[in-house]
Amino acid sequence: MSRSLRAAALASVAALILSGCAGMTETPPAAETPVEAPVATPVNYDQLMADVRILSADDMEGRDTGAPGGERARAYIVSRLEALGVTAPPMGRLQPFEAQGRTREGPKTFHGVNILGLIEGTRVPDRYIVVTAHYDHVGVNGGQIYNGADDNASGVATMLEIAARLQAAKPEHSVIFVGFDGEERGLLGAKHFVQAPPVPLSSIAMNLNFDMIARAETDGKLWVTGTYQHPTFRPILEGIPANGAVSLAFGKDTPQDTGEDNWVEASDQGAFFNAQVPFLYLGVNYHPDYHRPSDDFERITPSVFQSAVELSWSSFQALDRGLDR
């Protein structure tokens, strides 16, 4: 996938004119030195793709909450944050919790762990954008591994990509990154986070949640849910152009959107919504591999996923610049 190049202004050298003494001749203009437009460095997506591949591999066993595969996924995400130099907030890197969650057999007590990171902002460091993605999936069922490449290894990889870019160019707001556990069991980690946040909820400017970012080929859209509830967010985002075959679309959040077509509480942003914290959710539409053993890394078209990641990054940048002005 290519990114648009930005043209650079060509500097011109003014002709130097010497005058004054009789008998002296005019100095000819200095020769202009051509200035070439800089070429944008292509983005390297190797780490992005590796994150999805590793988190959705069979040895992660579907990343169920409280299961060994979930623990392995957590260890991997922690190692990635440490490698990026993303610090932990004062409360620590890990936020364990215990909660009743849903299973096919009925309610069950789950022991989960959220993963936290912090990058301090430059303009409004006391205001926080909480960037989230759940790392759990539904585990092993009927002897089949539900790898959850799109749901939600793709969202975690997107979150880590944003963290890497913000380490290179610091954000205006402070950013708390959270890998949530227990989303598939009833938004358990997100509910615990808003009940015991690392900073006061009143200091959180918004939650930006990523869940299912990779498979936009269904309709060519990366959906933005939450602008009905928070209409001031829409003008910040609606000017973002399409990237490749993917463009932003707004919806899945009105009273007319019912059942599975209303995504306000369909993922972890639902906990923020119920805590009256502003939120936006970015994700793709349903596809045939949703919540099936076939949601594998090999089903992801890299160029489509990478376009959605770029739209996610552009959305974060626009919100970071536009909020709290």
Coordinates of C-alpha atoms in Angstrom, one line a residue:
M1 CA 0.0 0.0 0.0
S2 CA 1.3 3.4 -0.9
R3 CA 0.9 6.7 1.0
S4 CA 0.4 10.1 -0.6
L5 CA 3.5 12.1 -1.1
R6 CA 3.7 15.6 0.2
A7 CA 5.1 18.1 -2.3
A8 CA 7.8 20.4 -0.9
A9 CA 8.1 24.0 -1.9
L10 CA 11.1 24.7 -4.2
A11 CA 13.4 27.3 -2.9
S12 CA 14.6 29.9 -5.5
V13 CA 17.9 31.8 -5.3
A14 CA 17.5 35.5 -5.9
A15 CA 19.9 37.0 -8.4
L16 CA 22.6 39.1 -6.7
I17 CA 23.1 42.5 -8.5
L18 CA 26.4 44.4 -7.9
S19 CA 26.4 48.1 -8.7
G20 CA 28.2 51.2 -7.7
C21 CA 31.8 51.8 -9.1
A22 CA 32.3 53.0 -12.6
G23 CA 33.8 50.5 -14.9
M24 CA 32.5 47.5 -13.0
T25 CA 30.3 45.1 -14.8
E26 CA 27.1 43.6 -13.4
T27 CA 27.6 40.2 -11.8
P28 CA 25.5 37.6 -13.6
P29 CA 22.8 35.8 -11.5
A30 CA 24.0 32.9 -9.5
A31 CA 23.0 29.5 -11.0
E32 CA 20.0 28.0 -9.3
T33 CA 20.5 24.7 -7.5
P34 CA 17.4 22.5 -8.0
V35 CA 15.8 21.3 -4.8
E36 CA 14.2 17.9 -5.0
A37 CA 11.0 17.1 -3.2
P38 CA 11.6 14.7 -0.3
V39 CA 10.3 11.2 -0.8
A40 CA 8.1 9.9 2.0
T41 CA 9.5 6.9 3.7
P42 CA 7.2 3.9 3.1
V43 CA 5.6 2.5 6.2
N44 CA 7.0 -0.8 7.4
Y45 CA 4.0 -3.0 8.4
D46 CA 6.1 -6.1 9.3
Q47 CA 5.6 -5.6 13.0
L48 CA 1.9 -4.9 12.6
M49 CA 1.3 -8.1 10.7
A50 CA 3.5 -10.1 13.0
D51 CA 1.5 -8.9 16.0
V52 CA -1.7 -10.2 14.4
R53 CA -0.1 -13.5 13.3
I54 CA 1.4 -14.2 16.7
L55 CA -1.7 -13.3 18.7
S56 CA -4.0 -15.5 16.5
A57 CA -1.7 -18.5 16.2
D58 CA -2.9 -21.9 17.4
D59 CA -0.6 -21.9 20.4
M60 CA -2.6 -19.0 21.9
E61 CA -5.5 -21.4 22.0
G62 CA -8.1 -18.7 21.3
R63 CA -6.9 -16.4 24.1
D64 CA -9.8 -17.2 26.5
T65 CA -10.0 -15.2 29.8
G66 CA -8.2 -17.1 32.6
A67 CA -6.9 -19.8 30.2
P68 CA -3.2 -20.5 29.5
G69 CA -3.6 -19.1 26.0
G70 CA -4.9 -15.8 27.4
E71 CA -1.9 -15.7 29.7
R72 CA 0.5 -16.2 26.8
A73 CA -1.2 -13.4 24.8
R74 CA -1.0 -11.1 27.8
A75 CA 2.8 -11.9 28.2
Y76 CA 3.3 -11.1 24.6
I77 CA 1.5 -7.7 24.7
V78 CA 3.4 -6.7 27.8
S79 CA 6.7 -7.6 26.1
R80 CA 5.7 -5.4 23.1
L81 CA 4.8 -2.4 25.3
E82 CA 8.1 -2.9 27.2
A83 CA 10.1 -3.1 23.9
L84 CA 8.4 0.1 22.7
G85 CA 9.3 1.9 26.0
V86 CA 5.7 2.6 26.8
T87 CA 5.7 3.1 30.6
A88 CA 3.1 1.8 33.0
P89 CA 0.7 4.2 34.8
P90 CA 1.3 4.7 38.6
M91 CA -1.2 1.9 39.4
G92 CA 1.0 -0.6 37.5
R93 CA 1.2 -2.5 34.2
L94 CA -1.5 -5.1 35.1
Q95 CA -5.0 -4.6 36.5
P96 CA -6.4 -7.9 37.7
F97 CA -10.1 -8.4 38.3
E98 CA -12.7 -11.0 39.2
A99 CA -16.1 -11.0 37.7
Q100 CA -19.1 -13.1 36.7
G101 CA -19.2 -13.7 33.0
R102 CA -21.2 -15.5 30.5
T103 CA -20.5 -18.9 29.0
R104 CA -22.4 -21.4 26.9
E105 CA -23.1 -23.3 30.1
G106 CA -24.2 -20.3 32.1
P107 CA -22.6 -17.7 34.4
K108 CA -19.1 -18.4 35.6
T109 CA -16.5 -16.5 37.7
F110 CA -13.6 -15.3 35.6
H111 CA -10.2 -14.1 36.7
G112 CA -9.0 -11.6 34.1
V113 CA -6.2 -9.1 33.8
N114 CA -6.2 -5.8 31.9
I115 CA -2.9 -4.5 30.5
L116 CA -2.0 -0.8 30.8
G117 CA 0.4 1.7 29.2
L118 CA 0.9 5.4 29.4
I119 CA 2.4 8.1 27.1
E120 CA 2.3 11.6 28.5
G121 CA 0.9 14.4 26.3
T122 CA 2.6 17.7 25.4
R123 CA -0.4 20.2 25.3
V124 CA -2.9 18.9 27.8
P125 CA -1.1 16.2 29.8
D126 CA -3.8 16.2 32.5
R127 CA -6.4 15.1 29.9
Y128 CA -6.5 11.5 28.7
I129 CA -7.5 9.7 25.6
V130 CA -8.0 6.0 26.5
V131 CA -7.1 3.9 23.5
T132 CA -8.4 0.3 24.0
A133 CA -8.6 -3.1 22.3
H134 CA -9.6 -6.4 23.9
Y135 CA -7.1 -9.2 23.6
D136 CA -9.2 -12.1 24.7
H137 CA -11.3 -14.3 22.4
V138 CA -13.6 -17.3 22.9
G139 CA -10.9 -20.0 23.3
V140 CA -11.5 -23.6 22.2
N141 CA -14.9 -25.0 21.6
G142 CA -15.8 -28.5 20.4
G143 CA -12.1 -29.2 19.9
Q144 CA -11.7 -26.3 17.5
I145 CA -9.5 -23.3 18.2
Y146 CA -11.2 -19.9 17.6
N147 CA -8.1 -17.9 16.8
G148 CA -9.8 -14.5 16.5
A149 CA -7.4 -12.9 14.0
D150 CA -9.8 -10.1 13.2
D151 CA -11.6 -10.4 16.6
N152 CA -9.5 -8.9 18.1
A153 CA -5.9 -9.6 17.4
S154 CA -6.3 -6.9 14.7
G155 CA -7.5 -4.3 17.2
V156 CA -4.6 -5.0 19.6
A157 CA -2.1 -4.8 16.7
T158 CA -3.6 -1.4 15.7
M159 CA -3.3 -0.2 19.3
L160 CA 0.3 -1.3 19.4
E161 CA 1.0 0.4 16.1
I162 CA -0.4 3.7 17.4
A163 CA 1.7 3.4 20.6
A164 CA 4.8 2.9 18.4
R165 CA 4.0 6.0 16.4
L166 CA 3.3 8.1 19.5
Q167 CA 6.7 7.1 21.0
A168 CA 8.2 8.7 17.9
A169 CA 6.0 11.8 18.0
K170 CA 4.4 12.5 21.3
P171 CA 0.7 13.2 21.5
E172 CA -1.0 16.4 22.6
H173 CA -3.1 14.5 25.2
S174 CA -1.8 11.9 27.5
V175 CA -2.8 8.5 26.3
I176 CA -3.6 5.5 28.4
F177 CA -3.5 2.2 26.4
V178 CA -5.5 -0.7 27.7
G179 CA -5.6 -4.2 26.4
F180 CA -8.9 -5.4 27.9
D181 CA -9.5 -8.9 29.1
G182 CA -13.0 -10.6 29.3
E183 CA -14.7 -8.6 26.5
E184 CA -16.2 -11.8 25.1
R185 CA -17.5 -12.7 28.5
G186 CA -19.5 -9.5 28.9
L187 CA -17.1 -6.5 28.7
L188 CA -15.7 -7.6 32.1
G189 CA -12.3 -5.9 31.9
A190 CA -13.8 -2.6 30.6
K191 CA -16.4 -2.6 33.3
H192 CA -13.7 -3.0 36.0
F193 CA -11.6 -0.3 34.4
V194 CA -14.3 2.4 34.7
Q195 CA -15.1 1.2 38.2
A196 CA -11.4 1.5 39.3
P197 CA -9.7 3.8 36.7
P198 CA -6.1 4.8 37.0
V199 CA -7.1 8.5 36.6
P200 CA -10.4 10.2 37.5
L201 CA -13.1 9.6 34.9
S202 CA -13.6 13.3 34.7
S203 CA -10.1 13.7 33.3
I204 CA -10.7 11.3 30.4
A205 CA -11.5 13.2 27.3
M206 CA -12.7 10.1 25.5
N207 CA -12.3 6.4 24.9
L208 CA -11.2 5.3 21.4
N209 CA -11.9 1.6 21.1
F210 CA -10.7 -0.7 18.3
D211 CA -12.4 -4.0 17.8
M212 CA -12.2 -5.9 14.4
I213 CA -10.1 -3.7 12.2
A214 CA -8.8 -6.1 9.5
R215 CA -11.7 -7.3 7.4
A216 CA -13.2 -4.2 5.8
E217 CA -13.6 -5.9 2.4
T218 CA -17.2 -6.7 3.3
D219 CA -18.4 -3.2 2.5
G220 CA -15.2 -1.1 2.1
K221 CA -16.0 0.7 5.4
L222 CA -14.3 1.2 8.7
W223 CA -17.3 2.1 10.9
V224 CA -17.2 4.9 13.4
T225 CA -19.9 4.4 16.1
G226 CA -20.6 7.1 18.7
T227 CA -21.0 10.3 16.8
Y228 CA -24.8 10.2 17.3
Q229 CA -24.1 10.3 21.1
H230 CA -21.2 12.8 20.7
P231 CA -21.9 14.9 17.6
T232 CA -19.0 17.2 18.1
F233 CA -16.7 14.3 17.1
R234 CA -18.1 14.0 13.6
P235 CA -16.7 17.2 12.1
I236 CA -13.3 16.3 13.4
L237 CA -13.3 13.0 11.5
E238 CA -15.5 13.4 8.5
G239 CA -12.8 15.2 6.4
I240 CA -10.5 12.2 6.6
P241 CA -10.1 10.8 3.1
A242 CA -10.4 7.2 2.1
N243 CA -7.2 5.1 2.2
G244 CA -6.9 2.6 -0.5
A245 CA -10.2 0.6 -0.7
V246 CA -11.4 1.6 2.8
S247 CA -13.2 4.8 4.0
L248 CA -14.7 5.9 7.2
A249 CA -18.5 5.5 7.7
F250 CA -20.6 6.8 10.5
G251 CA -23.5 5.0 12.2
K252 CA -24.6 1.9 14.0
D253 CA -25.5 4.2 16.9
T254 CA -29.0 5.7 16.3
P255 CA -32.3 4.7 17.8
Q256 CA -33.2 3.4 14.4
D257 CA -30.2 1.0 14.6
T258 CA -31.6 -2.0 16.4
G259 CA -30.3 -5.4 17.5
E260 CA -27.0 -6.4 16.0
D261 CA -27.0 -3.2 13.9
N262 CA -26.5 -1.1 17.0
W263 CA -22.9 -1.2 18.2
V264 CA -23.0 1.3 21.1
E265 CA -22.6 -1.4 23.7
A266 CA -21.4 -4.2 21.4
S267 CA -17.8 -3.9 22.6
D268 CA -15.7 -2.3 25.4
Q269 CA -16.8 1.2 24.6
G270 CA -20.2 0.2 26.1
A271 CA -18.7 0.4 29.6
F272 CA -17.5 4.0 29.0
F273 CA -20.9 4.8 27.5
N274 CA -22.7 3.6 30.6
A275 CA -20.2 5.5 32.8
Q276 CA -21.0 8.7 30.7
V277 CA -17.5 9.0 29.3
P278 CA -17.3 10.1 25.7
F279 CA -16.4 7.3 23.3
L280 CA -15.9 6.3 19.7
Y281 CA -15.7 2.7 18.4
L282 CA -13.9 1.8 15.2
G283 CA -14.6 -1.6 13.6
V284 CA -15.5 -3.4 10.4
N285 CA -18.9 -4.9 9.5
Y286 CA -19.7 -8.5 10.2
H287 CA -18.2 -11.1 7.9
P288 CA -18.6 -14.9 7.4
D289 CA -15.7 -15.7 9.8
Y290 CA -17.0 -13.7 12.7
H291 CA -16.9 -15.9 15.9
R292 CA -16.0 -18.9 13.8
P293 CA -12.9 -21.1 13.9
S294 CA -12.1 -19.8 10.4
D295 CA -11.2 -16.3 11.7
D296 CA -7.6 -16.9 10.9
F297 CA -4.6 -14.8 10.0
E298 CA -4.6 -16.2 6.4
R299 CA -8.0 -14.7 5.8
I300 CA -6.7 -11.1 6.2
T301 CA -5.9 -9.1 3.1
P302 CA -2.9 -7.1 4.2
S303 CA -3.6 -4.1 2.0
V304 CA -7.1 -3.8 3.4
F305 CA -6.1 -4.2 7.0
Q306 CA -3.2 -1.7 6.5
S307 CA -5.6 0.9 5.0
A308 CA -7.9 0.5 8.0
V309 CA -5.0 1.0 10.4
E310 CA -4.0 4.2 8.6
L311 CA -7.6 5.5 8.9
S312 CA -7.4 4.6 12.6
W313 CA -4.2 6.5 13.0
S314 CA -5.6 9.5 11.1
S315 CA -8.7 9.4 13.4
F316 CA -6.6 9.4 16.5
Q317 CA -4.4 12.3 15.2
A318 CA -7.5 14.4 14.4
L319 CA -9.1 13.8 17.7
D320 CA -5.9 14.5 19.6
R321 CA -5.5 17.8 17.8
G322 CA -9.2 18.7 17.9
L323 CA -10.2 18.0 21.5
D324 CA -9.9 20.4 24.4
R325 CA -9.4 23.5 22.3

